[in-house]
Coordinates of C-alpha atoms in Angstrom, one line a residue:
M75 CA 43.8 -24.2 36.2
F76 CA 40.3 -24.4 37.5
D77 CA 38.1 -25.1 34.6
R78 CA 34.9 -27.1 35.6
H79 CA 32.8 -23.9 35.3
F80 CA 33.4 -23.7 31.5
R81 CA 30.5 -26.1 30.9
H82 CA 28.2 -23.2 32.1
W83 CA 30.1 -20.4 30.4
P84 CA 27.9 -17.7 28.7
P85 CA 26.9 -19.1 25.3
G86 CA 28.8 -17.6 22.3
T87 CA 31.4 -16.0 24.6
P88 CA 35.2 -16.7 24.3
R89 CA 36.8 -18.1 27.4
T90 CA 39.6 -15.5 27.5
L91 CA 39.5 -11.8 27.0
S92 CA 42.2 -9.5 25.5
I93 CA 42.7 -6.5 27.8
P94 CA 43.4 -3.2 25.9
A95 CA 46.9 -1.9 26.5
T96 CA 45.7 1.7 26.9
T97 CA 44.9 4.0 29.8
L98 CA 41.4 4.4 31.3
G99 CA 41.3 8.0 30.0
F100 CA 41.6 6.7 26.4
N101 CA 38.2 5.0 26.9
L102 CA 36.6 8.4 27.5
Q103 CA 38.3 9.9 24.5
V104 CA 37.0 7.1 22.3
S105 CA 33.4 7.3 23.5
A106 CA 33.5 11.1 23.1
A107 CA 34.7 10.7 19.6
R108 CA 32.1 8.1 18.8
H109 CA 29.1 9.7 20.6
P110 CA 29.9 13.4 21.1
G111 CA 26.3 14.6 21.4
K112 CA 25.0 11.6 23.4
A113 CA 24.4 12.0 27.1
A114 CA 27.2 10.6 29.1
L115 CA 25.7 11.7 32.4
F116 CA 22.2 12.4 33.5
Y117 CA 22.0 14.2 36.9
Y118 CA 18.5 14.8 38.3
G119 CA 17.3 16.3 35.0
R120 CA 20.6 17.7 33.6
S121 CA 22.2 15.9 30.6
I122 CA 26.0 16.2 30.0
P123 CA 27.0 15.0 26.5
Y124 CA 30.2 13.0 26.1
A125 CA 31.9 15.9 24.3
E126 CA 31.2 18.2 27.2
L127 CA 32.4 15.7 29.7
E128 CA 35.7 15.3 27.9
R129 CA 36.1 19.1 27.6
E130 CA 35.6 19.6 31.4
V131 CA 38.0 16.7 32.1
E132 CA 40.7 18.4 30.0
A133 CA 40.1 21.8 31.7
L134 CA 40.4 20.4 35.2
A135 CA 43.4 18.3 34.3
G136 CA 45.1 21.4 33.0
W137 CA 44.4 23.2 36.3
L138 CA 45.8 20.2 38.3
Q139 CA 49.0 20.3 36.2
R140 CA 49.5 24.0 35.7
V141 CA 48.3 25.4 39.1
A142 CA 48.5 22.5 41.6
G143 CA 51.7 21.1 40.1
V144 CA 50.4 17.6 39.7
G145 CA 52.6 15.3 37.7
R146 CA 53.1 11.7 36.6
G147 CA 52.7 9.3 39.5
D148 CA 51.4 11.8 42.0
R149 CA 48.3 10.9 44.1
V150 CA 45.3 13.1 44.3
V151 CA 42.5 12.6 46.8
L152 CA 38.9 12.5 45.4
D153 CA 36.4 13.0 48.2
V154 CA 33.1 13.6 46.3
Q155 CA 29.7 12.0 46.4
N156 CA 28.2 10.4 43.2
S157 CA 27.9 13.4 40.9
P158 CA 29.3 14.8 37.6
Q159 CA 32.2 16.1 39.7
F160 CA 33.2 12.6 40.7
V161 CA 33.4 11.4 37.1
I162 CA 35.1 14.6 35.9
G163 CA 37.5 14.7 38.8
Y164 CA 38.4 11.0 38.4
Y165 CA 39.2 11.2 34.7
A166 CA 40.9 14.6 35.1
I167 CA 43.3 13.2 37.7
L168 CA 44.1 10.3 35.3
R169 CA 44.4 12.8 32.4
A170 CA 47.0 14.7 34.5
D171 CA 49.0 11.5 34.6
A172 CA 48.3 11.1 38.3
A173 CA 46.5 8.5 40.4
V174 CA 43.1 8.7 42.1
V175 CA 42.8 8.1 45.8
P176 CA 39.0 7.6 46.2
V177 CA 37.7 8.6 49.6
N178 CA 34.4 7.9 51.4
P179 CA 32.8 11.3 52.0
M180 CA 31.8 10.1 55.5
L181 CA 35.4 10.1 56.7
R182 CA 36.4 12.7 59.3
T183 CA 39.5 14.8 59.7
D184 CA 41.8 12.3 61.4
E185 CA 40.9 9.6 58.9
L186 CA 41.5 12.0 56.0
R187 CA 44.9 13.1 57.5
Y188 CA 46.0 9.4 57.7
L189 CA 45.1 8.7 54.0
C190 CA 46.8 11.9 52.8
E191 CA 50.0 11.2 54.8
D192 CA 50.1 7.5 53.9
S193 CA 49.5 8.0 50.2
G194 CA 51.6 11.2 49.9
A195 CA 48.7 13.1 48.3
R196 CA 49.2 16.9 48.5
V197 CA 46.1 17.8 46.4
A198 CA 42.5 17.1 47.0
I199 CA 39.1 17.5 45.3
F200 CA 36.1 17.5 47.7
G201 CA 32.5 18.5 48.0
Q202 CA 31.8 21.8 49.7
E203 CA 29.8 20.0 52.4
L204 CA 33.1 18.5 53.5
L205 CA 35.1 21.7 53.9
E206 CA 35.0 21.7 57.7
A207 CA 36.5 18.2 57.8
W208 CA 39.2 19.2 55.4
R209 CA 40.0 22.7 56.7
P210 CA 42.5 21.5 59.4
L211 CA 44.6 19.9 56.6
L212 CA 44.5 22.9 54.2
G213 CA 47.8 24.7 53.6
A214 CA 49.8 22.1 55.4
T215 CA 49.1 18.4 54.6
V216 CA 47.2 19.6 51.5
T217 CA 48.7 22.4 49.4
H218 CA 46.0 22.7 46.8
A219 CA 42.3 21.8 46.8
V220 CA 39.3 22.1 44.6
V221 CA 35.9 22.5 46.2
A222 CA 32.8 21.4 44.3
A223 CA 29.1 22.4 44.7
Y224 CA 26.9 19.7 43.3
S225 CA 24.1 22.2 42.5
D226 CA 26.3 23.6 39.7
Y227 CA 25.3 20.6 37.6
L228 CA 21.5 20.7 38.3
P229 CA 19.3 21.8 35.4
E230 CA 18.3 25.5 35.2
S231 CA 14.6 24.5 35.4
P232 CA 13.3 21.2 37.0
D233 CA 12.6 18.3 34.8
P234 CA 8.8 17.9 34.8
A235 CA 9.1 14.1 35.3
L236 CA 11.3 14.6 38.3
A237 CA 10.0 17.9 39.7
D238 CA 8.8 16.6 43.0
I239 CA 11.9 14.4 43.8
V240 CA 13.4 15.5 47.1
L241 CA 17.0 16.2 46.4
P242 CA 19.7 15.4 49.1
D243 CA 20.6 18.5 51.0
A244 CA 24.2 18.6 49.7
V245 CA 22.9 18.4 46.1
R246 CA 20.5 21.3 46.3
A247 CA 22.7 23.5 48.4
P248 CA 23.8 26.6 46.4
R249 CA 27.5 27.3 45.8
A250 CA 29.1 28.8 48.9
P251 CA 31.7 31.5 48.6
I252 CA 35.3 30.6 49.5
G253 CA 36.7 32.8 52.2
P254 CA 40.0 34.6 52.1
A255 CA 41.7 32.2 54.6
D256 CA 40.8 29.2 52.5
V257 CA 41.9 30.9 49.3
A258 CA 45.3 31.6 51.0
A259 CA 45.5 27.9 51.9
G260 CA 45.3 26.9 48.3
V261 CA 41.5 26.4 47.9
E262 CA 39.9 27.0 44.5
A263 CA 36.2 26.7 43.5
W264 CA 35.4 24.0 41.0
S265 CA 33.8 26.5 38.6
A266 CA 36.9 28.8 38.7
A267 CA 39.3 25.9 38.1
L268 CA 37.4 24.9 35.0
A269 CA 37.0 28.5 33.8
A270 CA 40.8 29.1 34.1
G271 CA 41.1 27.4 30.7
H272 CA 44.4 25.6 31.3
A273 CA 45.2 22.9 28.8
P274 CA 47.0 19.7 30.0
A275 CA 50.3 18.5 28.7
P276 CA 50.3 15.5 26.3
Q277 CA 49.6 12.2 28.1
Q278 CA 52.6 10.4 29.5
A279 CA 51.1 7.7 31.7
G280 CA 50.8 4.2 30.2
P281 CA 48.9 1.0 31.0
D282 CA 51.3 0.0 33.8
D283 CA 51.3 3.4 35.6
L284 CA 49.5 3.7 38.9
A285 CA 45.9 4.7 38.2
V286 CA 43.8 4.1 41.4
L287 CA 44.9 3.7 45.0
P288 CA 41.7 2.7 46.9
Y289 CA 42.2 2.0 50.6
T290 CA 41.1 -1.1 52.4
S291 CA 41.7 -2.3 56.0
G292 CA 42.5 -5.5 57.7
T293 CA 43.6 -7.0 61.0
T294 CA 46.4 -4.4 61.5
G295 CA 43.8 -1.7 62.1
H296 CA 45.3 0.8 59.6
P297 CA 43.8 1.2 56.1
K298 CA 46.1 0.0 53.3
G299 CA 46.3 1.4 49.8
C300 CA 45.8 -1.1 47.0
I301 CA 48.0 -0.5 44.0
H302 CA 46.0 -0.6 40.8
T303 CA 47.4 0.3 37.5
H304 CA 45.5 1.3 34.4
R305 CA 45.9 -2.3 33.2
T306 CA 44.4 -3.9 36.3
V307 CA 41.5 -1.5 36.4
M308 CA 40.9 -2.0 32.7
S309 CA 40.7 -5.8 33.2
T310 CA 37.4 -5.5 35.1
T311 CA 36.2 -2.4 33.1
V312 CA 35.9 -4.5 29.9
V313 CA 34.3 -7.6 31.5
A314 CA 30.7 -6.4 31.4
S315 CA 30.8 -5.8 27.6
A316 CA 31.9 -9.3 26.9
W317 CA 30.1 -11.2 29.6
S318 CA 26.5 -10.1 29.1
G319 CA 26.7 -8.3 25.8
A320 CA 26.8 -4.5 25.7
S321 CA 25.4 -1.8 23.5
P322 CA 25.8 2.0 23.7
D323 CA 22.1 2.2 24.0
L324 CA 22.0 0.7 27.5
V325 CA 21.4 3.1 30.4
Q326 CA 23.2 2.4 33.7
L327 CA 21.9 3.6 37.1
A328 CA 24.9 4.6 39.2
V329 CA 23.7 4.6 42.8
L330 CA 26.4 2.6 44.6
P331 CA 29.1 4.9 45.9
M332 CA 31.8 5.4 43.2
F333 CA 34.5 5.7 45.8
H334 CA 33.9 1.9 46.3
V335 CA 35.3 -0.3 43.6
T336 CA 31.9 -1.9 42.7
G337 CA 30.3 1.5 42.1
M338 CA 33.5 2.7 40.4
Q339 CA 33.6 -0.1 37.9
G340 CA 29.9 -1.0 37.4
G341 CA 28.6 2.6 37.6
M342 CA 31.3 4.6 35.9
N343 CA 34.3 3.0 34.2
A344 CA 32.5 0.1 32.4
P345 CA 29.7 2.4 31.1
I346 CA 32.2 4.9 29.8
F347 CA 34.1 2.2 28.0
Q348 CA 30.8 1.1 26.4
G349 CA 29.6 4.6 25.6
V350 CA 26.4 4.3 27.5
T351 CA 24.5 6.9 29.5
I352 CA 25.1 7.0 33.3
V353 CA 22.1 8.1 35.4
L354 CA 23.7 9.4 38.7
M355 CA 22.1 9.3 42.1
S356 CA 24.0 11.0 45.0
R357 CA 22.0 9.2 47.6
W358 CA 19.7 6.2 47.6
D359 CA 16.0 7.1 47.4
R360 CA 13.6 4.4 46.2
E361 CA 11.0 6.9 44.8
A362 CA 13.7 8.8 43.0
C363 CA 15.0 5.5 41.7
V364 CA 11.6 4.5 40.3
R365 CA 11.1 7.9 38.7
L366 CA 14.5 7.8 37.1
I367 CA 13.8 4.3 35.7
E368 CA 10.7 5.6 34.1
R369 CA 12.1 8.9 32.9
C370 CA 15.4 7.6 31.6
R371 CA 14.4 4.1 30.6
I372 CA 17.2 2.6 32.7
T373 CA 18.2 -0.8 31.6
N374 CA 20.9 -1.8 34.2
I375 CA 21.0 -1.5 38.0
T376 CA 23.9 -2.5 40.2
G377 CA 23.0 -2.4 43.9
I378 CA 23.2 -4.1 47.3
T379 CA 20.6 -6.3 48.9
A380 CA 19.3 -3.5 51.2
M381 CA 18.6 -1.3 48.1
I382 CA 16.7 -4.0 46.3
V383 CA 14.6 -4.8 49.4
D384 CA 13.7 -1.1 49.7
L385 CA 13.0 -0.8 46.0
L386 CA 10.6 -3.8 46.2
N387 CA 8.8 -2.1 49.1
T388 CA 8.0 1.0 47.1
P389 CA 4.2 1.6 47.4
G390 CA 2.4 0.8 44.2
L391 CA 5.4 -0.7 42.5
E392 CA 3.3 -3.1 40.5
S393 CA 1.7 -0.2 38.6
R394 CA 5.0 1.5 37.7
D395 CA 6.6 1.2 34.3
L396 CA 9.8 -0.8 34.9
T397 CA 9.8 -2.6 31.5
S398 CA 13.0 -1.0 30.4
L399 CA 15.0 -3.0 33.0
L400 CA 17.2 -5.8 31.5
R401 CA 19.7 -6.6 34.3
I402 CA 19.7 -6.2 38.1
G403 CA 22.8 -7.4 40.0
G404 CA 25.3 -6.7 42.7
G405 CA 27.2 -8.1 45.5
G406 CA 28.5 -7.4 49.0
A407 CA 26.1 -9.8 50.7
A408 CA 24.1 -12.8 49.5
M409 CA 20.6 -12.0 48.3
P410 CA 18.1 -13.8 50.5
D411 CA 16.1 -16.4 48.5
A412 CA 12.7 -14.9 49.5
V413 CA 13.8 -11.4 48.2
A414 CA 15.2 -12.9 45.0
Q415 CA 11.9 -14.7 44.4
R416 CA 9.9 -11.5 45.0
L417 CA 12.2 -9.6 42.5
E418 CA 11.5 -12.2 39.8
R419 CA 7.8 -12.1 40.6
L420 CA 7.4 -8.3 40.5
I421 CA 10.0 -7.3 37.9
G422 CA 10.6 -10.5 36.0
L423 CA 14.4 -10.5 36.4
P424 CA 16.8 -12.7 38.4
F425 CA 19.3 -11.0 40.7
I426 CA 22.8 -11.6 39.2
E427 CA 25.2 -11.9 42.1
G428 CA 29.0 -11.4 41.9
Y429 CA 32.0 -11.3 44.1
G430 CA 35.2 -9.3 44.3
L431 CA 37.3 -7.2 46.6
T432 CA 39.1 -3.9 46.6
E433 CA 42.3 -5.8 45.9
T434 CA 40.7 -7.2 42.7
I435 CA 39.0 -3.9 41.7
A436 CA 35.6 -5.5 41.8
P437 CA 34.7 -8.9 40.2
T438 CA 36.7 -12.1 40.2
H439 CA 33.4 -14.1 40.0
T440 CA 29.9 -13.4 38.7
N441 CA 26.9 -15.5 37.7
P442 CA 26.3 -16.2 34.0
M443 CA 23.1 -14.4 32.8
H444 CA 21.6 -17.5 31.3
R445 CA 22.1 -19.7 34.4
P446 CA 22.5 -17.8 37.7
K447 CA 22.3 -19.5 41.0
R448 CA 20.9 -17.8 44.1
Q449 CA 23.1 -16.8 47.1
C450 CA 26.1 -17.6 45.0
A451 CA 29.2 -15.7 44.1
G452 CA 29.1 -17.1 40.6
I453 CA 31.9 -18.5 38.4
P454 CA 35.4 -17.2 37.8
I455 CA 35.4 -14.5 35.0
F456 CA 37.7 -14.1 32.1
N457 CA 41.3 -15.0 32.6
T458 CA 40.7 -15.7 36.3
D459 CA 41.9 -18.8 38.1
A460 CA 40.2 -19.4 41.5
R461 CA 40.9 -22.2 43.9
V462 CA 39.9 -23.3 47.4
L463 CA 42.7 -24.2 49.7
D464 CA 42.7 -25.9 53.1
V465 CA 43.3 -23.2 55.8
E466 CA 45.7 -25.4 57.8
T467 CA 47.7 -27.3 55.1
G468 CA 47.3 -25.2 52.0
A469 CA 46.2 -28.3 50.1
E470 CA 43.7 -27.7 47.3
R471 CA 40.1 -28.7 48.2
G472 CA 37.5 -30.4 46.0
P473 CA 33.8 -29.7 45.3
G474 CA 31.8 -29.0 48.5
E475 CA 34.9 -28.7 50.7
T476 CA 35.3 -25.5 52.5
G477 CA 38.6 -23.6 52.5
E478 CA 40.1 -20.1 51.8
I479 CA 39.3 -18.8 48.3
V480 CA 42.5 -17.6 46.4
V481 CA 42.5 -16.0 43.0
S482 CA 44.9 -15.2 40.2
G483 CA 44.1 -12.9 37.3
P484 CA 44.8 -9.6 35.6
Q485 CA 42.6 -7.7 38.0
V486 CA 44.6 -8.6 41.1
F487 CA 46.4 -5.6 42.6
K488 CA 50.1 -5.2 42.5
G489 CA 50.5 -5.0 46.2
Y490 CA 49.8 -2.7 49.2
W491 CA 51.2 0.8 49.1
N492 CA 54.6 0.9 51.0
N493 CA 53.7 -2.2 52.9
P494 CA 55.8 -5.2 51.9
D495 CA 55.0 -7.1 55.2
A496 CA 51.3 -7.0 54.3
D497 CA 52.1 -8.2 50.8
A498 CA 53.9 -11.2 52.2
S499 CA 50.9 -12.3 54.1
V500 CA 48.4 -12.2 51.2
F501 CA 50.3 -13.5 48.1
L502 CA 51.3 -17.1 47.4
E503 CA 52.6 -19.1 44.4
L504 CA 50.7 -22.0 43.1
D505 CA 51.5 -23.9 39.9
G506 CA 53.8 -21.1 38.9
K507 CA 51.2 -18.4 39.3
R508 CA 50.8 -15.6 41.8
F509 CA 47.6 -16.0 43.8
F510 CA 45.9 -13.5 46.2
R511 CA 44.5 -14.9 49.4
T512 CA 41.0 -13.3 49.7
G513 CA 40.6 -14.1 53.4
D514 CA 37.1 -15.4 52.6
L515 CA 36.0 -19.0 53.3
G516 CA 33.9 -20.8 50.8
H517 CA 33.5 -23.7 48.5
Y518 CA 32.5 -24.6 44.9
D519 CA 29.9 -27.1 43.7
E520 CA 30.1 -29.7 41.0
D521 CA 29.3 -27.1 38.4
G522 CA 32.1 -24.8 39.4
Y523 CA 30.0 -22.2 41.1
F524 CA 31.5 -20.6 44.2
F525 CA 29.7 -19.9 47.5
I526 CA 31.0 -17.7 50.3
T527 CA 30.3 -19.3 53.6
D528 CA 32.4 -17.4 56.3
R529 CA 35.1 -14.9 56.8
L530 CA 38.7 -15.7 57.7
K531 CA 39.4 -12.0 58.1
R532 CA 37.5 -9.9 60.5
M533 CA 35.0 -7.7 58.7
I534 CA 31.6 -6.3 59.3
N535 CA 29.3 -5.7 56.4
A536 CA 26.9 -2.8 57.5
S537 CA 24.5 -2.0 54.6
G538 CA 27.2 -2.7 52.1
F539 CA 29.9 -0.7 53.9
K540 CA 32.9 -2.7 55.0
V541 CA 33.9 -2.0 58.6
W542 CA 37.2 -3.4 59.8
P543 CA 37.0 -4.0 63.6
A544 CA 40.7 -3.4 64.3
E545 CA 40.5 0.1 62.8
V546 CA 37.5 1.0 65.0
E547 CA 39.2 -0.6 68.1
A548 CA 42.3 1.6 67.5
M549 CA 40.1 4.7 67.6
L550 CA 38.2 3.6 70.7
F551 CA 41.5 3.2 72.6
A552 CA 41.9 7.0 72.3
H553 CA 38.8 7.5 74.6
P554 CA 40.1 8.4 78.1
D555 CA 37.7 6.0 79.8
V556 CA 38.3 2.9 77.6
S557 CA 40.9 0.4 78.8
E558 CA 40.3 -2.3 76.2
A559 CA 37.9 -2.7 73.3
C560 CA 36.8 -5.5 71.0
V561 CA 34.6 -4.8 68.0
I562 CA 32.3 -7.4 66.6
A563 CA 29.3 -7.7 64.3
S564 CA 25.8 -7.7 65.7
R565 CA 22.6 -8.6 63.8
D566 CA 20.5 -5.7 62.5
D567 CA 17.2 -6.1 60.6
K568 CA 17.9 -3.0 58.4
R569 CA 21.6 -3.0 58.0
G570 CA 22.2 -6.7 57.9
E571 CA 25.0 -6.3 60.4
T572 CA 25.9 -3.4 62.6
V573 CA 28.9 -2.5 64.8
K574 CA 29.1 -3.5 68.4
A575 CA 31.8 -2.5 70.8
V576 CA 32.6 -4.7 73.9
I577 CA 34.5 -2.4 76.2
V578 CA 36.5 -2.8 79.4
P579 CA 36.3 0.6 81.2
R580 CA 39.4 2.1 82.8
P581 CA 39.5 1.6 86.6
H582 CA 38.5 5.2 87.3
A583 CA 35.4 4.8 85.1
R584 CA 34.2 1.4 86.4
D585 CA 31.7 2.9 88.8
R586 CA 29.9 4.4 85.8
V587 CA 28.7 1.0 84.7
A588 CA 27.6 -0.2 88.2
T589 CA 24.0 0.5 87.4
E590 CA 21.9 -0.1 84.3
A591 CA 21.2 3.6 83.9
G592 CA 24.8 4.5 84.3
A593 CA 25.9 1.9 81.8
A594 CA 23.3 3.2 79.3
A595 CA 24.5 6.8 79.7
F596 CA 28.1 5.8 79.3
A597 CA 27.3 3.8 76.2
D598 CA 25.5 6.8 74.7
E599 CA 28.6 8.9 75.5
I600 CA 30.9 6.4 73.7
I601 CA 28.6 6.4 70.7
E602 CA 28.5 10.2 70.5
W603 CA 32.3 10.5 71.0
S604 CA 32.7 8.0 68.1
R605 CA 30.6 10.1 65.8
Q606 CA 33.1 12.9 66.2
K607 CA 36.0 10.7 65.5
M608 CA 35.0 8.3 62.7
A609 CA 32.8 7.9 59.7
A610 CA 29.2 7.3 60.6
Y611 CA 29.1 3.7 59.2
K612 CA 32.0 2.7 61.5
V613 CA 30.4 4.1 64.7
P614 CA 29.4 1.4 67.2
R615 CA 25.6 1.3 67.4
R616 CA 25.7 -1.0 70.4
V617 CA 28.0 -0.9 73.4
E618 CA 28.5 -3.6 76.1
F619 CA 30.7 -3.2 79.1
V620 CA 32.6 -6.2 80.6
E621 CA 35.2 -6.7 83.3
S622 CA 37.6 -8.4 81.0
L623 CA 38.0 -9.7 77.4
P624 CA 38.7 -13.3 76.6
K625 CA 42.4 -13.8 75.6
T626 CA 44.4 -16.4 73.8
G627 CA 47.5 -18.0 75.4
T628 CA 49.6 -15.3 73.8
G629 CA 47.5 -12.5 75.2
K630 CA 45.7 -11.6 72.1
V631 CA 42.0 -10.8 72.4
F632 CA 40.0 -13.9 71.4
W633 CA 37.5 -11.9 69.3
R634 CA 35.9 -15.0 67.8
T635 CA 34.6 -16.1 71.2
L636 CA 32.8 -12.8 71.6
Q637 CA 31.5 -13.0 68.0
E638 CA 30.1 -16.6 68.5
A639 CA 28.4 -15.5 71.7
E640 CA 26.8 -12.6 69.9
D641 CA 25.7 -14.8 67.0
K642 CA 23.9 -17.1 69.4
K643 CA 21.8 -14.3 70.7
W644 CA 20.2 -13.9 67.3
T645 CA 19.8 -17.6 66.4

């Protein structure tokens, strides 16, 4: 058991944590009973008390069961931006004894079709701005759907303190009518589903039932569902309360996407467990963020580096009232030291970094509040055993020695959905315990703090969005003029990293890259074609044409050679 970090454990905090043997939905029931009139959600000026939140969860759960036929163990897709509908939809699916399949609203039809078919989901909840992407699936792949209009939850009259905030287009769009063809395909308006007044059956799901099936990708090119039960999700839900001390009087800003496990846990599940108020933002906007901090007296922010950099660049930030803030933290990419110093200088708080994966439903590591280190993943959290193993031999490494980080703990997923071959490649047994291979290279120091230094798996981190090259490559191969493609990371001042495609054109298209102008036009075509086929964050922003790709002795594309050549361009 790795234990050298205990010398820097949060003072007055036990070294282990008992995980409640209940469902996630029970957390909402408890908070609604304790704080019925308190704002659970604050959405651009509209407050939704805990009692109202629970009532709407019950109503939607009843519709899912009575109308859509959702039962225990079924999977339901949730394709909604940060909004009251995401929170209500998430907990309604759980209340209906089903499992949430959280989806990035940027995904297109083919991507959605794959997730539905792979997960077996026949019911979906999505925002009205996504109807066109979903329409080809309605009535066939998807038998029932609920369409949400975010403006349904805006205040009747603007909040004076927020009156001049520019709302995202999808948020301020009025509710659109649902046409007869969509109704015939099983589509129901969110408002009508709630107004139907169906009551759900008594809860049957327990702590070891499937709760969330978030998808992640890897070297195979196809997204894989990560099996998380109520118990695994609960394990990281309760961490925040014990790690840094929690009070129902805290106010959490939820701006990271809730379909991603960091936003899901830090922005929704943990705050609901604690009974705190969640201030929702559907899109990042630095001025709106500052206004909300001042208006709602926000105490906690979880974000990514790009958001913090943008926040610190807000004109006149020094004169704004940010004194309510108590904790700013996040993960996804190391916080540059210069930015961390500026944060402390302007706001007086350190940036608390953490580390986790979809397979671990957010944190396995985080920095202790009283002794954080910069550009550091932190120390293993409650009940978590983390080791560093030699990539070649599997032998355990010591302080300062780089290897693959492996973790064992109650938050580790149960396996990939219907993919035993993938399971076999990521789990190993060590000292009688089951460990998950993270695919990340790193080391720990003499104090037991972990540092991520490289990636063993191929992954591009573009503004906090994880892009898996093999998945993008698989899509590019469908282009009629692409013979081969290798996707790598390229440096980007704003996004940190961006997606670059190195392409070998098919023989009939090679003349198109004979001139600089022709290659530029062809690259623009590839980029535009990609926008029609995949989520925007996956689209290659840069395209390079080559005669051939480097190959290994077995014929596999030697992507690392291309990546190293690209890295040298920016050093």
